[in-house]
PDB file of C-alpha atoms in Angstrom:
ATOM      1  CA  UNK A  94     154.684 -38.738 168.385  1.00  0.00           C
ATOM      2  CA  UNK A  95     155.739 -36.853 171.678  1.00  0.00           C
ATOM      3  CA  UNK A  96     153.954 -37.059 175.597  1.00  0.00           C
ATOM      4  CA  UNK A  97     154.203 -34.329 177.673  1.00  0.00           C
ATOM      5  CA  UNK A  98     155.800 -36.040 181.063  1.00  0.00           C
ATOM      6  CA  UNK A  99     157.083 -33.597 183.396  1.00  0.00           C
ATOM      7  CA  UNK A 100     156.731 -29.604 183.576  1.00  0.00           C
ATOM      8  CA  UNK A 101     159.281 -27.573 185.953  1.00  0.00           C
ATOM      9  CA  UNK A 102     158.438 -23.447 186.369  1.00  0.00           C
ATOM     10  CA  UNK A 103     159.834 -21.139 189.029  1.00  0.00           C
ATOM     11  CA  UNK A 104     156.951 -20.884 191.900  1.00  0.00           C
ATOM     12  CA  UNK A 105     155.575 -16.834 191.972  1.00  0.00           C
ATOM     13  CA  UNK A 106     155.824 -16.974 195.415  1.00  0.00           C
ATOM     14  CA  UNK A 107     158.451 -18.875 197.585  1.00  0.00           C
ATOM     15  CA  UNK A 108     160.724 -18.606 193.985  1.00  0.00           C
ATOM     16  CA  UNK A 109     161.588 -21.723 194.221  1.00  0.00           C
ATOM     17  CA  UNK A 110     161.943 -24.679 191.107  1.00  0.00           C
ATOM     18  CA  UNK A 111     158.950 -26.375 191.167  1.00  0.00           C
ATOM     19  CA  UNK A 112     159.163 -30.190 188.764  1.00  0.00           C
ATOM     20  CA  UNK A 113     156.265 -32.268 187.988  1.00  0.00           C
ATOM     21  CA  UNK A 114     156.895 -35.581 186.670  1.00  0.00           C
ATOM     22  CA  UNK A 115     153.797 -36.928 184.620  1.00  0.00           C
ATOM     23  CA  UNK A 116     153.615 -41.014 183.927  1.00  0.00           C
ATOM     24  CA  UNK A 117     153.472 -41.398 180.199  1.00  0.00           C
ATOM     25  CA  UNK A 118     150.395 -42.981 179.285  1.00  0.00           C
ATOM     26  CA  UNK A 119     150.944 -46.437 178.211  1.00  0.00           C
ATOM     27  CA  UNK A 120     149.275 -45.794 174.547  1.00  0.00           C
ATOM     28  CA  UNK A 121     152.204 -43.097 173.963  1.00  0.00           C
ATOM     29  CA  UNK A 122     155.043 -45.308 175.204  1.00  0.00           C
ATOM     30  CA  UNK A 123     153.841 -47.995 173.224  1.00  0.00           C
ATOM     31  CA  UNK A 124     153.763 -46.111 170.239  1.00  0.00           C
ATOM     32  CA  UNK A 125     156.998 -44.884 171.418  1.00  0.00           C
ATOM     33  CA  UNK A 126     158.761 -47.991 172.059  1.00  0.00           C
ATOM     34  CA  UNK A 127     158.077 -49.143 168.129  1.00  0.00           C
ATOM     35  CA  UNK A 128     159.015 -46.596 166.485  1.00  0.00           C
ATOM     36  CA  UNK A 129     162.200 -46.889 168.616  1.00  0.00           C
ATOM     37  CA  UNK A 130     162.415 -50.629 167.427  1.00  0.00           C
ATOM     38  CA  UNK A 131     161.929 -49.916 164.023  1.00  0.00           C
ATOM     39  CA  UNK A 132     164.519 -47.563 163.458  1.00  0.00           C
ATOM     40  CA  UNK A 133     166.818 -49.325 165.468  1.00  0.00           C
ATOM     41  CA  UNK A 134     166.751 -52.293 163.123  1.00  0.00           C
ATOM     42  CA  UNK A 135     166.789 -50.355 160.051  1.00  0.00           C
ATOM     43  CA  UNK A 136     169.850 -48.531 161.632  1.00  0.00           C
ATOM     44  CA  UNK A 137     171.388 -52.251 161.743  1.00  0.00           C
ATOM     45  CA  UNK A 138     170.063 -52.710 158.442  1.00  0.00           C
ATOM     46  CA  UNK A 139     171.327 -50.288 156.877  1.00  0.00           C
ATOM     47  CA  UNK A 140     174.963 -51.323 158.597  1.00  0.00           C
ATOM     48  CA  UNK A 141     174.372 -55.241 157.149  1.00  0.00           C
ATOM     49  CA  UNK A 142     173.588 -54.096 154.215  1.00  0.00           C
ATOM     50  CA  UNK A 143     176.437 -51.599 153.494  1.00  0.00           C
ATOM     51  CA  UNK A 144     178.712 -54.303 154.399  1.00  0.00           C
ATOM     52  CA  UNK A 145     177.793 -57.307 152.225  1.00  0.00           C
ATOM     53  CA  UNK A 146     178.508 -54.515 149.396  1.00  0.00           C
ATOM     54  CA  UNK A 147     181.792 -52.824 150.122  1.00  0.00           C
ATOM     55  CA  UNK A 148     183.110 -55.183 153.262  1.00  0.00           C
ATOM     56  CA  UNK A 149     182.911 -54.316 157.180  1.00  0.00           C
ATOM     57  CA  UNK A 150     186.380 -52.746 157.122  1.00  0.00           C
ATOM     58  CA  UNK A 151     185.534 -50.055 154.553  1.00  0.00           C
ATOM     59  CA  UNK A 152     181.815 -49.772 156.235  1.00  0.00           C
ATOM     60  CA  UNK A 153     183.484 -48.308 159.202  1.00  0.00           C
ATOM     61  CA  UNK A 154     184.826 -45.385 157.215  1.00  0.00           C
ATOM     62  CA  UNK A 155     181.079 -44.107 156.919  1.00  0.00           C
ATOM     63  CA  UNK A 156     180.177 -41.198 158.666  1.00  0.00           C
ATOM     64  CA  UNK A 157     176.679 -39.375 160.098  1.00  0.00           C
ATOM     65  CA  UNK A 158     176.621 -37.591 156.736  1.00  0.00           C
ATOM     66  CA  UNK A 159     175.884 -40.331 154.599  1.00  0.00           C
ATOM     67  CA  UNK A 160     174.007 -42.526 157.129  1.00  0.00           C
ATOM     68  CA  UNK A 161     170.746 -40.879 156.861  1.00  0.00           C
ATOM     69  CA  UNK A 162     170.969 -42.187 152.811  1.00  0.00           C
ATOM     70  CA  UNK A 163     169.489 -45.541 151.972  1.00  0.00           C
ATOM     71  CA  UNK A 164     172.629 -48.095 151.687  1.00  0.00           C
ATOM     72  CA  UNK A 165     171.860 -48.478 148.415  1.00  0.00           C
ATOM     73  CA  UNK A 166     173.176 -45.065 147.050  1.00  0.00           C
ATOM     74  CA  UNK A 167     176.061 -44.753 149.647  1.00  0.00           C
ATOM     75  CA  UNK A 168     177.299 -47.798 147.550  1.00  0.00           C
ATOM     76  CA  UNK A 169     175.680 -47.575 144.225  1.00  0.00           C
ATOM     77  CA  UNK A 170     174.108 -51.060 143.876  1.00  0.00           C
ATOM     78  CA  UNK A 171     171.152 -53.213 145.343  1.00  0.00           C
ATOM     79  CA  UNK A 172     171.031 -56.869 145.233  1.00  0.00           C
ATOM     80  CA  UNK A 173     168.028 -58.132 143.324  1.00  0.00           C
ATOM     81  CA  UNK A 174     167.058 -61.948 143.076  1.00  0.00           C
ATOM     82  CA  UNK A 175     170.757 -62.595 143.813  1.00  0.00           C
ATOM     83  CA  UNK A 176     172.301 -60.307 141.036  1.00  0.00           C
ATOM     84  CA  UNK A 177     174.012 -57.093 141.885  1.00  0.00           C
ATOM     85  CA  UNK A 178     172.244 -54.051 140.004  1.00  0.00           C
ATOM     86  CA  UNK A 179     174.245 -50.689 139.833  1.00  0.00           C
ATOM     87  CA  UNK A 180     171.913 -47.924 141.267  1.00  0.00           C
ATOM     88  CA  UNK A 181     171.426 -44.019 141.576  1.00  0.00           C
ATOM     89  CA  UNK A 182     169.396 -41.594 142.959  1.00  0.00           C
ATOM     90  CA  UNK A 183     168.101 -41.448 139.669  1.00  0.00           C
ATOM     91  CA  UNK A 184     165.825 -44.438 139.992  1.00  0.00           C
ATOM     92  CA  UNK A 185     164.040 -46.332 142.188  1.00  0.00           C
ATOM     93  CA  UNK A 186     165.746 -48.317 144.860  1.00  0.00           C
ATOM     94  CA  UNK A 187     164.695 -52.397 143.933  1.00  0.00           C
ATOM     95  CA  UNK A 188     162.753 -53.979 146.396  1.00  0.00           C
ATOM     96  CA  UNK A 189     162.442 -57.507 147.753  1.00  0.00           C
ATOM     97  CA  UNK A 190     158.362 -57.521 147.326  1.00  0.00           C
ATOM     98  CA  UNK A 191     159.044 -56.631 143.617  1.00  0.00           C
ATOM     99  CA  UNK A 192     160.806 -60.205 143.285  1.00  0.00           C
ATOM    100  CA  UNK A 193     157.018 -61.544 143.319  1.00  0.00           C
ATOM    101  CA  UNK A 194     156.720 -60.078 140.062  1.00  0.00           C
ATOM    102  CA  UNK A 195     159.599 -62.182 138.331  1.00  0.00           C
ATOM    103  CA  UNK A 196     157.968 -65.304 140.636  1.00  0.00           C
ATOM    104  CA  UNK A 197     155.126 -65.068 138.962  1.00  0.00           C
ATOM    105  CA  UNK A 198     156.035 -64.197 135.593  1.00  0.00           C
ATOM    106  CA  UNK A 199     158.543 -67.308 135.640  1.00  0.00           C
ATOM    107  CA  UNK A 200     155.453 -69.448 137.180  1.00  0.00           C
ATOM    108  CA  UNK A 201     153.786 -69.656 133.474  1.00  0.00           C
ATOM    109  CA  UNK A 202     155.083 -71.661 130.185  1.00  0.00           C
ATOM    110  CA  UNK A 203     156.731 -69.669 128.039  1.00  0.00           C
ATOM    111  CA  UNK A 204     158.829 -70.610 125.105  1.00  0.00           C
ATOM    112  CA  UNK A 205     162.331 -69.382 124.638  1.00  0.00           C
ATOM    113  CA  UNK A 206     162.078 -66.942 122.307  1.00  0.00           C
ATOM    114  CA  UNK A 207     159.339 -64.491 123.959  1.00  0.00           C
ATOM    115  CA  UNK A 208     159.085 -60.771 123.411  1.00  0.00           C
ATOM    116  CA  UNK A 209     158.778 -58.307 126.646  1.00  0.00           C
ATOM    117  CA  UNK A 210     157.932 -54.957 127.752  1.00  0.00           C
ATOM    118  CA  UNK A 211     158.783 -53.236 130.909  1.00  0.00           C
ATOM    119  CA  UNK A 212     156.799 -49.866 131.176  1.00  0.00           C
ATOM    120  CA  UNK A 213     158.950 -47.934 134.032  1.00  0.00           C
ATOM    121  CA  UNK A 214     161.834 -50.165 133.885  1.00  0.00           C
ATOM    122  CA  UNK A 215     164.419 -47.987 136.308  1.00  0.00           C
ATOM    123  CA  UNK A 216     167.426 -49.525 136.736  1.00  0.00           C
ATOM    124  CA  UNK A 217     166.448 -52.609 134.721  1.00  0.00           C
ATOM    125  CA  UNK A 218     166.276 -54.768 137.321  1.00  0.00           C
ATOM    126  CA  UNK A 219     163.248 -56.510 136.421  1.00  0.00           C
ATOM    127  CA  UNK A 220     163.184 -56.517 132.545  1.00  0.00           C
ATOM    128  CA  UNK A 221     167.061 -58.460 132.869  1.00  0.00           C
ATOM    129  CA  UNK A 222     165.707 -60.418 135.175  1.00  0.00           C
ATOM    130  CA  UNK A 223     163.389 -62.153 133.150  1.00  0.00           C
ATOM    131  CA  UNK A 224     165.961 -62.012 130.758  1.00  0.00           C
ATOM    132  CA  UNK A 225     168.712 -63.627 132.057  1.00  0.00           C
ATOM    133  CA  UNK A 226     165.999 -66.555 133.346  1.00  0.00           C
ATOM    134  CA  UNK A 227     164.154 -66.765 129.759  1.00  0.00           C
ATOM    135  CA  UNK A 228     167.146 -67.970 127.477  1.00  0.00           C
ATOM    136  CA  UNK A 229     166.783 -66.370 123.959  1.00  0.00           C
ATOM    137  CA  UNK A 230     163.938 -64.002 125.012  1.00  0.00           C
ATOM    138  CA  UNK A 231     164.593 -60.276 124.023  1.00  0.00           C
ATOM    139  CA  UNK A 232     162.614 -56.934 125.741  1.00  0.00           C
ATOM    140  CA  UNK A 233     162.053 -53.435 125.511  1.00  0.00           C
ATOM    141  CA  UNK A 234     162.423 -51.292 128.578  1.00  0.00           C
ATOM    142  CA  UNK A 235     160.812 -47.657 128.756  1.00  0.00           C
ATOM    143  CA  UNK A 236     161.235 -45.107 131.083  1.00  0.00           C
ATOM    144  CA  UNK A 237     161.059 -41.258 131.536  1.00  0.00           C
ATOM    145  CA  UNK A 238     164.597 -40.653 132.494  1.00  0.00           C
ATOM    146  CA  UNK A 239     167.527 -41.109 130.176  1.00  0.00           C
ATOM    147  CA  UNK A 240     169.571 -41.399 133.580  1.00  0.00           C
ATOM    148  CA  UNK A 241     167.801 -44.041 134.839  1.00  0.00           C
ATOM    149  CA  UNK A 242     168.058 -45.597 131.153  1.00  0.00           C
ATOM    150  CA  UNK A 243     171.875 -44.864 131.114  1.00  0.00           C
ATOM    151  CA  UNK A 244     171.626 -47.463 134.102  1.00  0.00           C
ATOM    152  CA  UNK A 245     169.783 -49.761 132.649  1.00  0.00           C
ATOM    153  CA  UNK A 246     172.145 -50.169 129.635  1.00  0.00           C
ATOM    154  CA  UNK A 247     175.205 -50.328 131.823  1.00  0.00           C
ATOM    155  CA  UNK A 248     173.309 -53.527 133.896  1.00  0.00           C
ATOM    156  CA  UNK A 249     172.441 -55.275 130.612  1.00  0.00           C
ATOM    157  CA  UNK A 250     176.028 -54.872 129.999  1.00  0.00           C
ATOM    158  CA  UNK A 251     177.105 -56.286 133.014  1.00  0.00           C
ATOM    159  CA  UNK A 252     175.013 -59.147 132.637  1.00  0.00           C
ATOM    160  CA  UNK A 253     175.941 -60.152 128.778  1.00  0.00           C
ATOM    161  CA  UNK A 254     172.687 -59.225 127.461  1.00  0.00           C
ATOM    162  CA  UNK A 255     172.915 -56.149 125.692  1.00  0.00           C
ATOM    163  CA  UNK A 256     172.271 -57.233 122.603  1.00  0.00           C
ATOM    164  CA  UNK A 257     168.807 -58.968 123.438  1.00  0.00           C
ATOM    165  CA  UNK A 258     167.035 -55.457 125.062  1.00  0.00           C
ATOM    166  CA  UNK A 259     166.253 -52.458 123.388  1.00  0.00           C
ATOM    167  CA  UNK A 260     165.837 -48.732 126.099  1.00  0.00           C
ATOM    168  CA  UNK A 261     163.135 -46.006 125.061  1.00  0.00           C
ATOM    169  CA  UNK A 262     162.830 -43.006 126.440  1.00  0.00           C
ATOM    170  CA  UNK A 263     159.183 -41.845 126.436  1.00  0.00           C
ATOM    171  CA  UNK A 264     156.530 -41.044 129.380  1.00  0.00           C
ATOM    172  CA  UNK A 265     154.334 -43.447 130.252  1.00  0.00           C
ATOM    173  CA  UNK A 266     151.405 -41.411 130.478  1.00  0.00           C
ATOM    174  CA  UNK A 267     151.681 -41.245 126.244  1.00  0.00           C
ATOM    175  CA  UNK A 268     152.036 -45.040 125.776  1.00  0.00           C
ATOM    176  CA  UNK A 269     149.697 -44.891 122.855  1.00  0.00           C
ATOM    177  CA  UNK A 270     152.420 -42.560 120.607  1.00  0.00           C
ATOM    178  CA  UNK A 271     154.847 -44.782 121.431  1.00  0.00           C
ATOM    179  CA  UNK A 272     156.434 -46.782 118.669  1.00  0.00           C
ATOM    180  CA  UNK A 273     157.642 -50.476 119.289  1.00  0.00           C
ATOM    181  CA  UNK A 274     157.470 -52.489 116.383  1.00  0.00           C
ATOM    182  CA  UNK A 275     155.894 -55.436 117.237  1.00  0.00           C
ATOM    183  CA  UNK A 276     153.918 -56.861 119.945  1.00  0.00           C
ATOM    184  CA  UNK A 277     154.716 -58.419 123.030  1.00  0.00           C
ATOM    185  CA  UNK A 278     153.816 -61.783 124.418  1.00  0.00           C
ATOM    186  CA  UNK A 279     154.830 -60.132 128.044  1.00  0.00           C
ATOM    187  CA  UNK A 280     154.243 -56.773 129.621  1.00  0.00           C
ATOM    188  CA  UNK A 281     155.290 -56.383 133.005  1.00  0.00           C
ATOM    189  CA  UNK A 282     155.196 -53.180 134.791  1.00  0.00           C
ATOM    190  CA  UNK A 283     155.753 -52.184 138.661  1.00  0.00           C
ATOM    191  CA  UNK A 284     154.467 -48.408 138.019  1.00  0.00           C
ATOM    192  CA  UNK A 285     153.867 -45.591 140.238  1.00  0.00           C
ATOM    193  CA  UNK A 286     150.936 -46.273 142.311  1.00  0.00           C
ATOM    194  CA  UNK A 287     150.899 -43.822 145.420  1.00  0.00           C
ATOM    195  CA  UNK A 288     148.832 -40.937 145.626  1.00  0.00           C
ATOM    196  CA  UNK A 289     150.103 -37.729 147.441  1.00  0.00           C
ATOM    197  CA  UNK A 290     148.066 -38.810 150.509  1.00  0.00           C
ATOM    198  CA  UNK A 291     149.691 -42.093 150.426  1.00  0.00           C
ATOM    199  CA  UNK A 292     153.360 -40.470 150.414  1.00  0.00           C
ATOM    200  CA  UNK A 293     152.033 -38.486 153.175  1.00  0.00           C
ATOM    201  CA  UNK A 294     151.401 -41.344 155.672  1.00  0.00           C
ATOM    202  CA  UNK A 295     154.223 -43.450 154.631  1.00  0.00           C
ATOM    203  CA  UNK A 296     156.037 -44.303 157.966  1.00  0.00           C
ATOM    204  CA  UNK A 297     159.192 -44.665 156.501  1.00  0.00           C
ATOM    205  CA  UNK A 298     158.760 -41.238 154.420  1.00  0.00           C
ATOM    206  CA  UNK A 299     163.156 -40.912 154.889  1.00  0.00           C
ATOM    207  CA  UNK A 300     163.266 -43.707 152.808  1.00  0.00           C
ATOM    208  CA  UNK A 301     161.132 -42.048 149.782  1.00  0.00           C
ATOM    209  CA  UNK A 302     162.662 -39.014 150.296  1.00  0.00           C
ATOM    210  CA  UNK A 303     166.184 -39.093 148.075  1.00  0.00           C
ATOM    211  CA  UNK A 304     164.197 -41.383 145.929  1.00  0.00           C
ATOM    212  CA  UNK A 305     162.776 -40.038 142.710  1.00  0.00           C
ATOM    213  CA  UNK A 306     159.105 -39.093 142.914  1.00  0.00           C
ATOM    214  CA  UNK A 307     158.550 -39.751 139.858  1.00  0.00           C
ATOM    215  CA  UNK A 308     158.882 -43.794 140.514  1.00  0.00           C
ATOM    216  CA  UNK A 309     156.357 -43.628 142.962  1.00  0.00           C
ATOM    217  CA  UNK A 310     153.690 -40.969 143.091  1.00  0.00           C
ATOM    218  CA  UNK A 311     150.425 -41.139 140.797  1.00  0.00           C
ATOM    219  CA  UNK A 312     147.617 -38.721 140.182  1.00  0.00           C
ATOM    220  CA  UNK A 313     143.908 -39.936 140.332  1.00  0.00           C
ATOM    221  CA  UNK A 314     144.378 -41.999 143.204  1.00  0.00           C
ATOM    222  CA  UNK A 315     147.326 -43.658 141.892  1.00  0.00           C
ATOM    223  CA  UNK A 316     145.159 -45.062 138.926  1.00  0.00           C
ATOM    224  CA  UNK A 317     146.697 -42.722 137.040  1.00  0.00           C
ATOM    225  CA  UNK A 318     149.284 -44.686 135.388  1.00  0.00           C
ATOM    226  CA  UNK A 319     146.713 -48.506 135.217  1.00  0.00           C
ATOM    227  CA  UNK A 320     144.385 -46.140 133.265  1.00  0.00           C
ATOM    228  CA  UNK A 321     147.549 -45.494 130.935  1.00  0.00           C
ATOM    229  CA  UNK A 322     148.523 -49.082 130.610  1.00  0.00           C
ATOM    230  CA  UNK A 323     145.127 -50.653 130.136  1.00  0.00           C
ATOM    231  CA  UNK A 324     144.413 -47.899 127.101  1.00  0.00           C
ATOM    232  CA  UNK A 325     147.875 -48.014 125.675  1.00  0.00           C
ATOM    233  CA  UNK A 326     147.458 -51.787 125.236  1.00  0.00           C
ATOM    234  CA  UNK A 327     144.190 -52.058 123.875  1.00  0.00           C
ATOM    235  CA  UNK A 328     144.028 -48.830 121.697  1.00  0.00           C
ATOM    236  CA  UNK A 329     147.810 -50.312 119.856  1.00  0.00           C
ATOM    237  CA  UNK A 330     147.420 -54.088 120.609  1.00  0.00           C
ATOM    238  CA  UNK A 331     150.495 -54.195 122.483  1.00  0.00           C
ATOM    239  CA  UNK A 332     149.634 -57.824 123.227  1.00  0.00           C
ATOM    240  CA  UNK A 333     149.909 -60.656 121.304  1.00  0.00           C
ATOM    241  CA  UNK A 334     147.017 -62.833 121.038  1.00  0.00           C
ATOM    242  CA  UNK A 335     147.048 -65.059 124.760  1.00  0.00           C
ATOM    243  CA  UNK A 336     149.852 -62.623 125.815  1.00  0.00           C
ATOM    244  CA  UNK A 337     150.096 -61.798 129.610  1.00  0.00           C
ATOM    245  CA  UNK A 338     150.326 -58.112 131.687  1.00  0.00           C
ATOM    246  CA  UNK A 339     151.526 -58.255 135.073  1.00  0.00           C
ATOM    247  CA  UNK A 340     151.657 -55.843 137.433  1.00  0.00           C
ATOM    248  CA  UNK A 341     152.740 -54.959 140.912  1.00  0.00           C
ATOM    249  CA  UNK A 342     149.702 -53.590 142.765  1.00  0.00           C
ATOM    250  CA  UNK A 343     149.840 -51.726 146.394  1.00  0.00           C
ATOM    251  CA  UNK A 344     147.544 -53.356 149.107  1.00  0.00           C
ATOM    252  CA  UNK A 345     145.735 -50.701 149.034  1.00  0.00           C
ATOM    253  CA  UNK A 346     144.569 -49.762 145.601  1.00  0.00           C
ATOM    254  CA  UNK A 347     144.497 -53.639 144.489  1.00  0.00           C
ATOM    255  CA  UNK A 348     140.953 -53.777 144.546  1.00  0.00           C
ATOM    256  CA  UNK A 349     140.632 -50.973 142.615  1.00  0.00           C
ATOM    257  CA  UNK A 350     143.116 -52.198 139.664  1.00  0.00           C
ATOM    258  CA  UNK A 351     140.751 -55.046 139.435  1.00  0.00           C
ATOM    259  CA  UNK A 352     137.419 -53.005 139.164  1.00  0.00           C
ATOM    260  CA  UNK A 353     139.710 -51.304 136.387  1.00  0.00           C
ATOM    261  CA  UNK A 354     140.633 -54.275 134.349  1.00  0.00           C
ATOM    262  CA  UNK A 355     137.182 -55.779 134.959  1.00  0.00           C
ATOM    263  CA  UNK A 356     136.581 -56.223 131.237  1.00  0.00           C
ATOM    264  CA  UNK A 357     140.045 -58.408 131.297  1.00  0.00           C
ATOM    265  CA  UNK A 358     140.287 -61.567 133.140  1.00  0.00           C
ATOM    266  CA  UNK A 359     142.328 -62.166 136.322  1.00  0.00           C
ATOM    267  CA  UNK A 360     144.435 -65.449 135.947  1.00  0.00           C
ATOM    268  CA  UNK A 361     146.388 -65.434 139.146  1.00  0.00           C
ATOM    269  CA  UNK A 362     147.460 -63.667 142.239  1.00  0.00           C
ATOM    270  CA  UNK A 363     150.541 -63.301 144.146  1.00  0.00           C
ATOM    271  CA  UNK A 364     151.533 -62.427 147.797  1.00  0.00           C
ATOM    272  CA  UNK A 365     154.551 -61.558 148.763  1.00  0.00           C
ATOM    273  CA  UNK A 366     156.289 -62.403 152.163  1.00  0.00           C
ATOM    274  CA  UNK A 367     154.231 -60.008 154.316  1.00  0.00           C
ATOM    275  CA  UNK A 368     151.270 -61.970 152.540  1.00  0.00           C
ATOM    276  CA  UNK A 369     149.820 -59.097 150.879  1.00  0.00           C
ATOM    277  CA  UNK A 370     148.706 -59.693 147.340  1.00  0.00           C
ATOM    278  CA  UNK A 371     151.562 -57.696 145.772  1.00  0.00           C
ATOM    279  CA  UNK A 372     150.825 -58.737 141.583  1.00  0.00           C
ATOM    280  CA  UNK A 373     148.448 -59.534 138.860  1.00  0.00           C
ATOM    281  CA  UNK A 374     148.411 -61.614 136.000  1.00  0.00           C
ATOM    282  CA  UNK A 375     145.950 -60.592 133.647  1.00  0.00           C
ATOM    283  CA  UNK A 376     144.736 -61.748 130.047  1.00  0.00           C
ATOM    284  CA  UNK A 377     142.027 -60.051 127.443  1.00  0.00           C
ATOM    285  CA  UNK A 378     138.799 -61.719 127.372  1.00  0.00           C
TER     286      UNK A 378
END
């Protein structure tokens, strides 16, 4: 957002330089003055960041050229509930609100040889989450991009638990073609949820911008992809009987996810640390 606060022209007549300096009006500076703040810490951010991965001495070697790329893919990983997850610009960067998912998945009573599906799974980070905190469980992650599945593998085999996930490569939008054999007691899915307009007024829109779309932008309002999951499930019986689906919901569209799955029931709700209700758990009636 810019103020106009000064104008200089030559005067017609005596030819002389002529400056006016204009107050900026307090609503622009304020504006002003937090954008300024916010960049500035994401500037040290970034910095912190970049350091905890590859040290401070080697941080210093960074130039301009790579500083306007989110740490993550300057370095090629992205802490995530304490485990270091390689990363690409091939999926979507892991976020800290995301966690809330794997809270509240790990919040119910499961025995320790569940069955679970991650629809969208990117780098993995979620799917081996649960996996590495559910001993003897075993999943299935899908996802569009054999890249972002190539990832995936290469984290289960940096965590020792290849052997307990399976990767398919299929769009999400045909769930019901999909093949899995079996059901799941566990489907957990942080799917694309922003509509165009959304990605529009994102303030941070730097940050989406070397990410892949494809993680993040829905059609229909970003129902696009809820409308997918809810039919995929019920037309194939993905779930097993009492099984749970979690998802990550924006603050924005949460209410309409519900109005969605308003023939399912709503077990539980979780915030995350900006207190916005960030997941769902949900059961079949």
């Amino acid at each position: 957002m810019m103020a106009l606060t000064g104008v200089s022209f030559n005067h017609p007549i005596k030819n002389e330089r002529v400056v006016i300096n204009i107050e900026e009006p307090e609503k622009f500076e304020s504006t002003r003055r937090r954008e300024e703040k916010f960049y500035e810490e994401k500037e040290v951010s970034w910095h912190r960041e970049v350091e905890s991965i590859v040290g401070k001495e080697d941080a210093s070697r960074y130039g301009e050229d790579v500083r306007s790329l989110p740490a993550a893919y300057v370095t090629g990983k992205k802490m995530f509930r304490g485990k270091q997850f390689e990363v690409s610009n091939q999926v979507m960067i892991p976020r800290e609100a995301t966690e809330s998912l794997i809270e509240l998945a790990l919040s119910q009573s499961w025995n320790s040889s569940i069955r679970i599906l991650d629809l969208g799974t990117g780098s993995g980070c979620i799917l081996l989450s649960l996996l590495m905190e559910i001993p003897n469980s075993t999943g299935v992650g899908l996802d569009i991009s054999k890249s972002a599945l190539e990832i995936a593998d290469r984290n289960s085999q940096k965590f020792g638990i290849k052997e307990r996930v399976e990767w398919k490569e299929a769009d999400l939008r045909c769930l019901e073609t999909v093949e899995f054999g079996g059901k799941f007691d566990l489907i957990i899915s942080n799917p694309p949820y922003l509509s165009k307009k959304d990605m529009k007024s994102v303030l941070d829109l730097k940050s989406f911008e070397h990410e892949p779309h494809l993680a993040f932008v829905a059609e229909e309002d970003g129902l696009e992809f809820y409308r997918t999951i809810k039919r995929g499930i019920e037309r194939n019986g993905l779930l097993n009987e009492g099984g749970s689906l979690i998802l990550e919901v924006g603050n924005a569209i949460r209410e309409k996810v519900e109005t969605l799955f308003s023939d399912w029931k709503v077990i539980q709700k979780k915030s995350d640390k900006q207190d916005f209700i960030r997941c769902l758990l949900l059961k079949r009636k």
